[in-house]
PDB file of C-alpha atoms in Angstrom:
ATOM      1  CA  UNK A   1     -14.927   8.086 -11.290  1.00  0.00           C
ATOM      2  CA  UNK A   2     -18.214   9.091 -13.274  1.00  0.00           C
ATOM      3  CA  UNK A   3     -18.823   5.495 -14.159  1.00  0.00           C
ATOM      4  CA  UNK A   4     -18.577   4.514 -10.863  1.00  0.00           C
ATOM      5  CA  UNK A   5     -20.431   7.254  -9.271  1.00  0.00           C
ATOM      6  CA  UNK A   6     -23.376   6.449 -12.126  1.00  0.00           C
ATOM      7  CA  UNK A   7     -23.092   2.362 -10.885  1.00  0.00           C
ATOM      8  CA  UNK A   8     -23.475   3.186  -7.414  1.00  0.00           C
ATOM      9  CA  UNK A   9     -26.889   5.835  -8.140  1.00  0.00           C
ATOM     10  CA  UNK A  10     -28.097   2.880 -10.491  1.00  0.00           C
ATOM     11  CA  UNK A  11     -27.528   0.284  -7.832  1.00  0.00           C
ATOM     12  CA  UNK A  12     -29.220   2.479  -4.881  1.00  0.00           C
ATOM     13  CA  UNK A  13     -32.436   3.117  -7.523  1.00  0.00           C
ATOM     14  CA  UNK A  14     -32.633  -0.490  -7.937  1.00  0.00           C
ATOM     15  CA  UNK A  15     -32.676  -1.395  -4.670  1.00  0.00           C
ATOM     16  CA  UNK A  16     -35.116   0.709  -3.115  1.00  0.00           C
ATOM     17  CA  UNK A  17     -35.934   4.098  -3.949  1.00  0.00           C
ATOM     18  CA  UNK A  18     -35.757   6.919  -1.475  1.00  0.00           C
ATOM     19  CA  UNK A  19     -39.244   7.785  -2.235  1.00  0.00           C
ATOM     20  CA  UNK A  20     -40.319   4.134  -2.332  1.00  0.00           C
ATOM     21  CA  UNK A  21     -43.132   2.829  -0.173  1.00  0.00           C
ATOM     22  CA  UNK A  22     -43.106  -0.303   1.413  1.00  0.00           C
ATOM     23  CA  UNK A  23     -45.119  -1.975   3.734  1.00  0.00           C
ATOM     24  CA  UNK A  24     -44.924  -4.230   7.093  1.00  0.00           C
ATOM     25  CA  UNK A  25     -46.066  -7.544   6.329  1.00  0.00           C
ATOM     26  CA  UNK A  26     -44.771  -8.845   9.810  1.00  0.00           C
ATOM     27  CA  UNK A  27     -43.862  -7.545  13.062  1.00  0.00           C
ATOM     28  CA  UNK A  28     -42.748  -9.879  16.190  1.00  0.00           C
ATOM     29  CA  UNK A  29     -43.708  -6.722  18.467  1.00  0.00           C
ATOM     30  CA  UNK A  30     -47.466  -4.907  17.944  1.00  0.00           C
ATOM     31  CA  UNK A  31     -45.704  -1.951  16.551  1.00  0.00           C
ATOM     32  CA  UNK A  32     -42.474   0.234  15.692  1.00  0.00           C
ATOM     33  CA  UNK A  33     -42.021   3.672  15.282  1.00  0.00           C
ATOM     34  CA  UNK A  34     -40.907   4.853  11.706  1.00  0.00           C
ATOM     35  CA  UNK A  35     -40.633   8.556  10.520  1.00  0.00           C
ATOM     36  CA  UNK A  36     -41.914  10.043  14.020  1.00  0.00           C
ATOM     37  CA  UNK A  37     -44.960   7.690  13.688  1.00  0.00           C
ATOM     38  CA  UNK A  38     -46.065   4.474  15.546  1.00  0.00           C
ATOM     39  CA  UNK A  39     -47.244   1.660  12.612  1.00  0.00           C
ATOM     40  CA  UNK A  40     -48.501  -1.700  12.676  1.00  0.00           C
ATOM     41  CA  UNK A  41     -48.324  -4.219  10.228  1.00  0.00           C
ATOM     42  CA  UNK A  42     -50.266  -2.888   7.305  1.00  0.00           C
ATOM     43  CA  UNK A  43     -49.194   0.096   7.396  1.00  0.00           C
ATOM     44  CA  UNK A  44     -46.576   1.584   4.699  1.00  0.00           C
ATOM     45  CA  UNK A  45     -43.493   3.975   4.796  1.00  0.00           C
ATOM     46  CA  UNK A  46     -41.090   6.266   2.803  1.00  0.00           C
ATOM     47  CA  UNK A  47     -37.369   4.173   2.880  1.00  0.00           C
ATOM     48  CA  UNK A  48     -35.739   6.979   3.519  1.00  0.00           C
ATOM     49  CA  UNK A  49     -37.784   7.562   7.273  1.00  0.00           C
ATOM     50  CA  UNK A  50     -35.254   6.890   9.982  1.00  0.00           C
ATOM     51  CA  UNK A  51     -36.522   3.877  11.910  1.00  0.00           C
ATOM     52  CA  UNK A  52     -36.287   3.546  15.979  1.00  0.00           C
ATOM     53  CA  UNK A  53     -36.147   0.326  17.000  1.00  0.00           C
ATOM     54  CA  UNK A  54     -37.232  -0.696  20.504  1.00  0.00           C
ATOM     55  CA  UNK A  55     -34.189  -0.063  23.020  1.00  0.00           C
ATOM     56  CA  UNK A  56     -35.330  -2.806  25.380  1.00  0.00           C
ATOM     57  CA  UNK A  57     -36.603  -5.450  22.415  1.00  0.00           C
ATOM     58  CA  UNK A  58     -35.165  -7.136  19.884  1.00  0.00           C
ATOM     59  CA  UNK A  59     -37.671  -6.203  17.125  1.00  0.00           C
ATOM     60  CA  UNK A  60     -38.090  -8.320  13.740  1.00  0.00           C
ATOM     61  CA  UNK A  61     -39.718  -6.648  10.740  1.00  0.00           C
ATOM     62  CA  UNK A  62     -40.566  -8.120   7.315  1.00  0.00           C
ATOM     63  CA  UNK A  63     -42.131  -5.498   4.412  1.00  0.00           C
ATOM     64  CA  UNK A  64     -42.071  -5.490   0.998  1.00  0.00           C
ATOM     65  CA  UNK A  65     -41.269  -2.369  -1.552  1.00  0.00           C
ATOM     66  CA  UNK A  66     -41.188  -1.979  -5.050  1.00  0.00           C
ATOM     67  CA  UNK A  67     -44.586  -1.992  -5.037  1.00  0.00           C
ATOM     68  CA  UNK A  68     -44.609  -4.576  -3.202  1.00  0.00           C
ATOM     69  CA  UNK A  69     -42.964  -6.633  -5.605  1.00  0.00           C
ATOM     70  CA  UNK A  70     -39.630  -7.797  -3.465  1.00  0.00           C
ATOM     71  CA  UNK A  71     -39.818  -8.740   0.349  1.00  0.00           C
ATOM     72  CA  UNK A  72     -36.932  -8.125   2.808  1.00  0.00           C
ATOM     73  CA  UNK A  73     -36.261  -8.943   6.752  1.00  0.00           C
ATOM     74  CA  UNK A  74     -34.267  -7.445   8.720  1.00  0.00           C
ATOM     75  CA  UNK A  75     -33.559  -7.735  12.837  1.00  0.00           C
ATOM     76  CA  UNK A  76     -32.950  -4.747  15.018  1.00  0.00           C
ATOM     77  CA  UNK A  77     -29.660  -6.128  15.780  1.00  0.00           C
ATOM     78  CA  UNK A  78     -27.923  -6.190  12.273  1.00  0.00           C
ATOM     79  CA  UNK A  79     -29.941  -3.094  11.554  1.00  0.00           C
ATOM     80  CA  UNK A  80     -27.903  -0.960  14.428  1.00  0.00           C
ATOM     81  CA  UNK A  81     -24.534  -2.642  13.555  1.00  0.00           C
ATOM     82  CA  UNK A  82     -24.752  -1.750  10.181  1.00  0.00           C
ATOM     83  CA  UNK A  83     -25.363   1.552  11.851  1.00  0.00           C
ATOM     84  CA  UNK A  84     -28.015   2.165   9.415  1.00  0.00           C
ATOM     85  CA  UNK A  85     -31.045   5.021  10.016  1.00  0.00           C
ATOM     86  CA  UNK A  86     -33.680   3.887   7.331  1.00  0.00           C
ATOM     87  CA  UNK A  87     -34.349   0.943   4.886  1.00  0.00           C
ATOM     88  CA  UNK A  88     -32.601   2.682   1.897  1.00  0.00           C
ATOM     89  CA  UNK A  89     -29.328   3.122   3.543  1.00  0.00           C
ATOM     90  CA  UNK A  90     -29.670  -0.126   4.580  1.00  0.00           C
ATOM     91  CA  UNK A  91     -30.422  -1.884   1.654  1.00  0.00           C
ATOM     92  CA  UNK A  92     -28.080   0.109  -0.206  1.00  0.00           C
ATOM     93  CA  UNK A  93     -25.345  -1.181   2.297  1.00  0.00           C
ATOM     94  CA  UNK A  94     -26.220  -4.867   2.224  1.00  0.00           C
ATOM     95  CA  UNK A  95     -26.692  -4.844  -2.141  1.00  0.00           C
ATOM     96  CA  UNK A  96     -23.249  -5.309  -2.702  1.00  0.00           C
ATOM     97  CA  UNK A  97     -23.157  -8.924  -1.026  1.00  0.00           C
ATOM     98  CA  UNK A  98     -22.863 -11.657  -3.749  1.00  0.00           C
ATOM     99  CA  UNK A  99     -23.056 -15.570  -3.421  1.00  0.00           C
ATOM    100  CA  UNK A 100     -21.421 -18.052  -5.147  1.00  0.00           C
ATOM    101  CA  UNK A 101     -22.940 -20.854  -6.871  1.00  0.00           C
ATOM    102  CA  UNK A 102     -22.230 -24.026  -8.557  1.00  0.00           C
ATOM    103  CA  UNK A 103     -18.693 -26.194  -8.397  1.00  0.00           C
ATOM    104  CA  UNK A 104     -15.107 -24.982  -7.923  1.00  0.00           C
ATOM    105  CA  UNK A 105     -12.788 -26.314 -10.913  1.00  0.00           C
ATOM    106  CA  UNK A 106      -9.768 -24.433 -10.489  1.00  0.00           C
ATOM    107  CA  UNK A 107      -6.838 -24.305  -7.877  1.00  0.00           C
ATOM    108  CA  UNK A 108      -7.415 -20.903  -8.136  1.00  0.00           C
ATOM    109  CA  UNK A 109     -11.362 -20.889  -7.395  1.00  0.00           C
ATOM    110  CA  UNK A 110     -10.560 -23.004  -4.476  1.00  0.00           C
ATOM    111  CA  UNK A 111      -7.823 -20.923  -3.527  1.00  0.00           C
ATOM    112  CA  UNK A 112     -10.521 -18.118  -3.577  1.00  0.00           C
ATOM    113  CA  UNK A 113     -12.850 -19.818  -1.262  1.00  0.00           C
ATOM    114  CA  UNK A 114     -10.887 -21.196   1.154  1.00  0.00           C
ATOM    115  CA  UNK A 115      -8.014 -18.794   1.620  1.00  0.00           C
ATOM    116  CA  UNK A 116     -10.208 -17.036   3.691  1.00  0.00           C
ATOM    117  CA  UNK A 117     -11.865 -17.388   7.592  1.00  0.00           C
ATOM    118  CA  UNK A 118     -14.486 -19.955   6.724  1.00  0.00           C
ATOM    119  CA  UNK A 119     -16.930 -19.833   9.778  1.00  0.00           C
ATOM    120  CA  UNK A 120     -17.882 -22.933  11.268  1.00  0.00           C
ATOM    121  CA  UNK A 121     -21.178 -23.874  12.715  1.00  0.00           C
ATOM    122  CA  UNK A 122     -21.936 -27.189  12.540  1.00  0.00           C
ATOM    123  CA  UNK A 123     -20.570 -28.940   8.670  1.00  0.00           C
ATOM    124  CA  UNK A 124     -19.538 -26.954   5.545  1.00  0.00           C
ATOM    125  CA  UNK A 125     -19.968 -28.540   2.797  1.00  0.00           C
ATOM    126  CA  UNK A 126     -18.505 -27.517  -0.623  1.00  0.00           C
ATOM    127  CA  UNK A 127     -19.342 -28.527  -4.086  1.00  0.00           C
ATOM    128  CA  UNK A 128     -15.748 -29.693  -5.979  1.00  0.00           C
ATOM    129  CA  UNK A 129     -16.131 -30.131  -9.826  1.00  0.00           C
ATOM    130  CA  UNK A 130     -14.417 -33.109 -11.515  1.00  0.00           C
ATOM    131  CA  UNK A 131     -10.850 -31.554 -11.664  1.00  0.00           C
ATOM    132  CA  UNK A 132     -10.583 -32.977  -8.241  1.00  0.00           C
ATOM    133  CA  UNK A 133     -12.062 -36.390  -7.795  1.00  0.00           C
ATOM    134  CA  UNK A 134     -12.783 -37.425  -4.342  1.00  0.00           C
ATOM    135  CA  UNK A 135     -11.918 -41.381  -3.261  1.00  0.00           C
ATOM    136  CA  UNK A 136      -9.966 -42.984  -1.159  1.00  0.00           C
ATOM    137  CA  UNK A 137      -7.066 -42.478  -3.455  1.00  0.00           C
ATOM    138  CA  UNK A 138      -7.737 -38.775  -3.792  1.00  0.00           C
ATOM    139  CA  UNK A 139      -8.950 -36.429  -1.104  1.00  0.00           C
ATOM    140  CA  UNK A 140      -8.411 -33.167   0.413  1.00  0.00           C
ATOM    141  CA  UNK A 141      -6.625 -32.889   3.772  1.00  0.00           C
ATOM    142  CA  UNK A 142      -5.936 -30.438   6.319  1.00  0.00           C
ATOM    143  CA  UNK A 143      -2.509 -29.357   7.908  1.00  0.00           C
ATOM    144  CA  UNK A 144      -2.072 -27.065  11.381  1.00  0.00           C
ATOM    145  CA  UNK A 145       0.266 -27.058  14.202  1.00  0.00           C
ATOM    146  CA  UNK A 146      -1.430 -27.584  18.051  1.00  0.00           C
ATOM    147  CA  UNK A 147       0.984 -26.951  20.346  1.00  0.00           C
ATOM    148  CA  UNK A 148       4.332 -29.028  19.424  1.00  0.00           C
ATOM    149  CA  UNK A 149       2.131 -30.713  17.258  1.00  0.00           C
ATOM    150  CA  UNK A 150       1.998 -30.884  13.203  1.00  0.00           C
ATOM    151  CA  UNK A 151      -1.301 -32.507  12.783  1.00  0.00           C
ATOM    152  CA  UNK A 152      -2.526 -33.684   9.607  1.00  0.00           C
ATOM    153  CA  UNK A 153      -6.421 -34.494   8.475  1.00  0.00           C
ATOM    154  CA  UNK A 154      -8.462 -36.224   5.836  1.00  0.00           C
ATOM    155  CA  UNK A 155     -10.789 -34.653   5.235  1.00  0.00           C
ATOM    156  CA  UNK A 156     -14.575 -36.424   4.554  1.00  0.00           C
ATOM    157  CA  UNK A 157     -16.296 -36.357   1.390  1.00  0.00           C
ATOM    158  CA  UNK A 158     -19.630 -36.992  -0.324  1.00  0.00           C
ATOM    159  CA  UNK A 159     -19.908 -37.582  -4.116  1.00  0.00           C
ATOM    160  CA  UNK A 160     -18.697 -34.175  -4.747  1.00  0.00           C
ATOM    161  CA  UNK A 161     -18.978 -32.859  -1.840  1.00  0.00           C
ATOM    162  CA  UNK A 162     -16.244 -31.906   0.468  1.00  0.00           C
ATOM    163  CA  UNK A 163     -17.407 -31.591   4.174  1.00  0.00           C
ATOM    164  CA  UNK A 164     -15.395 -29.632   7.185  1.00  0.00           C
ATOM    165  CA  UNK A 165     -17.281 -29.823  10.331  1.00  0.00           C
ATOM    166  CA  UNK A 166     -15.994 -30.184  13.989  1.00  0.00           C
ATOM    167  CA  UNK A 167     -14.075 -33.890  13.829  1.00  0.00           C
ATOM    168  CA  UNK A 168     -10.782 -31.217  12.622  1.00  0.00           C
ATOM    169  CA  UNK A 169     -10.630 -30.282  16.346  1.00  0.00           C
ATOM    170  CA  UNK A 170     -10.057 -34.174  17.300  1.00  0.00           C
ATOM    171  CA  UNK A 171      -6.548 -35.389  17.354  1.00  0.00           C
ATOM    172  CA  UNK A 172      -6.031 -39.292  17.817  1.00  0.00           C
ATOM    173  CA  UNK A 173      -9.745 -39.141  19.032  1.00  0.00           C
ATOM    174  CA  UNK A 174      -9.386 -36.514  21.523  1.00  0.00           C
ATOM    175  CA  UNK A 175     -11.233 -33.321  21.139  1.00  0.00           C
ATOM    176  CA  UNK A 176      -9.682 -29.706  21.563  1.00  0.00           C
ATOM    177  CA  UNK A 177     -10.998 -27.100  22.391  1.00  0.00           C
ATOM    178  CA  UNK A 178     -12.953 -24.874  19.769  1.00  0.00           C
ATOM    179  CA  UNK A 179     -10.901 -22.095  18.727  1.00  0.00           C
ATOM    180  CA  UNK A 180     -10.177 -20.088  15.767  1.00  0.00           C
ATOM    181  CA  UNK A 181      -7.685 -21.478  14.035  1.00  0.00           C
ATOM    182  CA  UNK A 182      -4.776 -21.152  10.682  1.00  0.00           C
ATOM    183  CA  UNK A 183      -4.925 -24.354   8.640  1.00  0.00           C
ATOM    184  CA  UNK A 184      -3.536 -25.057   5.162  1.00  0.00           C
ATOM    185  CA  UNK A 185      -5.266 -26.969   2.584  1.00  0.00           C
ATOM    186  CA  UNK A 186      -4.077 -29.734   0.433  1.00  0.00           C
ATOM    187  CA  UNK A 187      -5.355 -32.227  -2.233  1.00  0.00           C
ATOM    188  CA  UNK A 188      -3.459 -35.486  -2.421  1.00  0.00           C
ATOM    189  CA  UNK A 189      -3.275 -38.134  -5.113  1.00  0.00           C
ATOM    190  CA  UNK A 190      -2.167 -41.702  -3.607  1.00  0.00           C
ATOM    191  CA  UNK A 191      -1.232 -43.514  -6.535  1.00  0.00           C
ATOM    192  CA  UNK A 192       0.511 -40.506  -8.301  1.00  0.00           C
ATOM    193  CA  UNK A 193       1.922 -39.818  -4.878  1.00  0.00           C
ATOM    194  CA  UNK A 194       1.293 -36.051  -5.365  1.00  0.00           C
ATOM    195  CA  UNK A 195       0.254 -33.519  -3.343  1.00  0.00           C
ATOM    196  CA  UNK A 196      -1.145 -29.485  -4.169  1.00  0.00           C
ATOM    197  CA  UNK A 197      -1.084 -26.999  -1.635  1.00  0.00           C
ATOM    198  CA  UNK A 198      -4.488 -25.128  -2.153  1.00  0.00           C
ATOM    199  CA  UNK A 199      -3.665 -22.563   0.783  1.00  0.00           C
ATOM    200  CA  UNK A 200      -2.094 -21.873   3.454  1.00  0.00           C
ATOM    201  CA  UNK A 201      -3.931 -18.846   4.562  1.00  0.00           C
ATOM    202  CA  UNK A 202      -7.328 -20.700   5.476  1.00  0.00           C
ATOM    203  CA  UNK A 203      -8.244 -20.200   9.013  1.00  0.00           C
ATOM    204  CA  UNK A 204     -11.637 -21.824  10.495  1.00  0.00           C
ATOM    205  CA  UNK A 205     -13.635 -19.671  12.826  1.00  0.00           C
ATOM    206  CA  UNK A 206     -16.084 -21.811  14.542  1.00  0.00           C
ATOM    207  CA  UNK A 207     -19.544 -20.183  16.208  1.00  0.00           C
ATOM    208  CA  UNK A 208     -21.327 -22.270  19.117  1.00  0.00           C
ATOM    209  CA  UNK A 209     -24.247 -23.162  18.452  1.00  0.00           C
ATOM    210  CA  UNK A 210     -25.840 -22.457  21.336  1.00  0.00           C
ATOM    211  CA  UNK A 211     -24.745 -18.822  21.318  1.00  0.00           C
ATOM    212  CA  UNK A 212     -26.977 -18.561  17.729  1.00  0.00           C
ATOM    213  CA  UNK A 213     -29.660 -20.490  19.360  1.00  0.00           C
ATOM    214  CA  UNK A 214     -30.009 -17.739  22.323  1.00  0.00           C
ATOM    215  CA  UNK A 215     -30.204 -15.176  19.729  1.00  0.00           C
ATOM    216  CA  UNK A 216     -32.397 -16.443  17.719  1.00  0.00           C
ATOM    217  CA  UNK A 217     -34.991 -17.425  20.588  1.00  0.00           C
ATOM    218  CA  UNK A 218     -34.508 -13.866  21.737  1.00  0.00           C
ATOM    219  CA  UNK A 219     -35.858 -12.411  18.361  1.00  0.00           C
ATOM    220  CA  UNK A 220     -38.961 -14.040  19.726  1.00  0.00           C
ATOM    221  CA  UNK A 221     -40.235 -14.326  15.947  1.00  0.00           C
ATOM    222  CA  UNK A 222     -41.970 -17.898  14.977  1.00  0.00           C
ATOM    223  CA  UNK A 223     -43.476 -17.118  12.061  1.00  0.00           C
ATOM    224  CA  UNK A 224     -40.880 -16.167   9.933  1.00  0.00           C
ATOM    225  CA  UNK A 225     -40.263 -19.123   7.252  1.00  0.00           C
ATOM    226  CA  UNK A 226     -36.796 -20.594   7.406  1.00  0.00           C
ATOM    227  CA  UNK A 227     -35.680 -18.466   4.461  1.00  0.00           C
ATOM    228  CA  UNK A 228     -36.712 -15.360   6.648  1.00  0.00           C
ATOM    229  CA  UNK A 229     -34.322 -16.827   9.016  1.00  0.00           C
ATOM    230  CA  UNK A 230     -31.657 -17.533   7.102  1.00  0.00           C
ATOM    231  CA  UNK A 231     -31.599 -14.338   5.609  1.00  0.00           C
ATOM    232  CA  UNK A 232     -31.621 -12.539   9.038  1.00  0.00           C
ATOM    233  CA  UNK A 233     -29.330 -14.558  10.773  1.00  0.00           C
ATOM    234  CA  UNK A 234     -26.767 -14.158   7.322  1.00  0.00           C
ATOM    235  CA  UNK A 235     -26.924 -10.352   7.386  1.00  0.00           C
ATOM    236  CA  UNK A 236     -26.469 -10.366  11.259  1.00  0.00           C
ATOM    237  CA  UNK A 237     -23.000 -12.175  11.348  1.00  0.00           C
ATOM    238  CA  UNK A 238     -21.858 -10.876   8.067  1.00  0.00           C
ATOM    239  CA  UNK A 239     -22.467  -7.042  10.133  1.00  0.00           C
ATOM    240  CA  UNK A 240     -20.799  -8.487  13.300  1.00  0.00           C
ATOM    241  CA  UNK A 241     -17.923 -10.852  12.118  1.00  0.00           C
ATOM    242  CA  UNK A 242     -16.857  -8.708   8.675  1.00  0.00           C
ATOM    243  CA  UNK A 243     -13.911 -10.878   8.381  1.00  0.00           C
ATOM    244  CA  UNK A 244     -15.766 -13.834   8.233  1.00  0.00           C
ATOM    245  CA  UNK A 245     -17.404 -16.082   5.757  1.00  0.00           C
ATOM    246  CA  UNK A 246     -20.863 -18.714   6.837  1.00  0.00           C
ATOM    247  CA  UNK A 247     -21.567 -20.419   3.763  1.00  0.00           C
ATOM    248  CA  UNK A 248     -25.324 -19.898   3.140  1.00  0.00           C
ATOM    249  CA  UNK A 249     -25.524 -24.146   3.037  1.00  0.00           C
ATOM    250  CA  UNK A 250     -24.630 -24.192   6.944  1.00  0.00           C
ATOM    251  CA  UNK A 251     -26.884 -21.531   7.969  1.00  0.00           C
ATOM    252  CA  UNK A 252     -29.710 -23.742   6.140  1.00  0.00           C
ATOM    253  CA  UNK A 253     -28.768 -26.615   7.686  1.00  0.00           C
ATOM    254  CA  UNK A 254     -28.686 -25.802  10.955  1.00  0.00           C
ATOM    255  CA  UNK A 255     -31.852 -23.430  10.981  1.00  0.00           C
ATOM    256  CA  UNK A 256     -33.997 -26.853   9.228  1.00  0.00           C
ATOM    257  CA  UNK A 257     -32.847 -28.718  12.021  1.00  0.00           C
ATOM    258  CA  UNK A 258     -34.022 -26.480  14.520  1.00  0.00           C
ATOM    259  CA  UNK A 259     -37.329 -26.361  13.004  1.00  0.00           C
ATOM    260  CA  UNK A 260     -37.400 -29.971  12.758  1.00  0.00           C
ATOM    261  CA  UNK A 261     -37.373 -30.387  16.245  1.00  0.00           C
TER     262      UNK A 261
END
């Protein structure tokens, strides 16, 4: 109990200190009140000041803090869902997220990653290390049931990347509806005629598009860089869908195309 009492005081120090200024480096409205006062960018803070956002906006803010060594954004929107008051409890909150990098080599790494709800936005795309070649003689495929249905996918691949994007919601080129769905995952050798069950606990939990789009229009903020945008549009669907997991690589993906255009 100490150690983990001492690993959560270490983590909340490292973070941002409670006495810790930082300071607005963007706003997408001319100001926001912090601590009882009304600031503009510029202007610095304690992280421990309770922050009240604009009831009738969605507000934006960027600011850096340890001395103004690290930057963070965060939207009014994941800020209330979090049901934070001030920038340390938040960041305290969101500094036990983790990512995951490099290729999955194990049935039990992709076990791990998959057995989950994988949301779906436009293409995932997942990095599979040489355990599991991908050709036509070895791929990954899907498995769910559709009404009387067993239905049974391919799925696509790229050098070593597997891809899952909307085409699993076509059967015999007829599209279902989008719906949040149970699937189990398998990796099949032709010429060894084997198959692996990965999982059968992976369930796909796919997000219009357009529905993101809205909200991120209504954050009325175009001069945040992409990664500003990725970041805030991560934290605000980790805060509303918990249970689910958006793959950093979509987010990117779909944000560069946006700014593309």
């Amino acid at each position: 109990m100490k150690r983990m009492m001492l690993f959560f005081f270490a983590l909340s120090a490292v973070l941002c200190n409670a006495q810790d200024l930082c300071k607005i480096v963007y706003l997408n409205t001319p100001d926001i009140v912090i601590g009882g006062k009304t600031l503009r960018v510029g202007d610095s803070f304690e992280a421990e000041a309770k922050i009240n956002w604009n009831e009738n906006k969605k507000q934006v803010m960027k600011f850096c803090y340890s001395n103004c060594t690290k930057q963070r954004v965060v939207s009014s929107d994941a800020f209330k869902q979090n049901k934070s008051n001030s920038v340390s409890d938040y960041l305290f909150s969101r500094g036990q997220l983790s990512s995951r990098a490099g290729a999955l080599n194990s049935v039990r790494e992709l076990k791990q990653y998959f057995g989950r709800t994988l949301g779906l936005i436009n293409e995932l795309r997942v990095n599979i290390g040489s355990t599991f070649p991908m050709d036509e003689n070895c791929y990954f495929y899907i498995s769910y049931r559709y009404g009387d249905e067993n239905i049974n996918k391919k799925l696509a691949s790229e050098g070593s990347q597997l891809i899952l994007n909307t085409s699993v919601y076509n059967i015999d080129g007829n599209p279902i509806p989008l719906q949040s769905m149970q699937m189990s995952l398998y990796y099949y050798n032709s010429e060894k005629k084997t198959q692996a069950l990965i999982t059968d606990e992976m369930t796909i939990f796919p997000i219009e598009s357009t529905t993101l789009l809205h909200w991120i229009k209504e954050l009325n903020a175009p001069e945040l860089t992409t990664a500003d945008k990725i970041e805030i549009l991560s934290e605000y669907l980790d805060i509303k869908y918990p249970e689910v997991y958006f793959p950093a690589t979509d987010l990117e993906k779909w944000i560069t195309s946006l700014d593309d255009n």
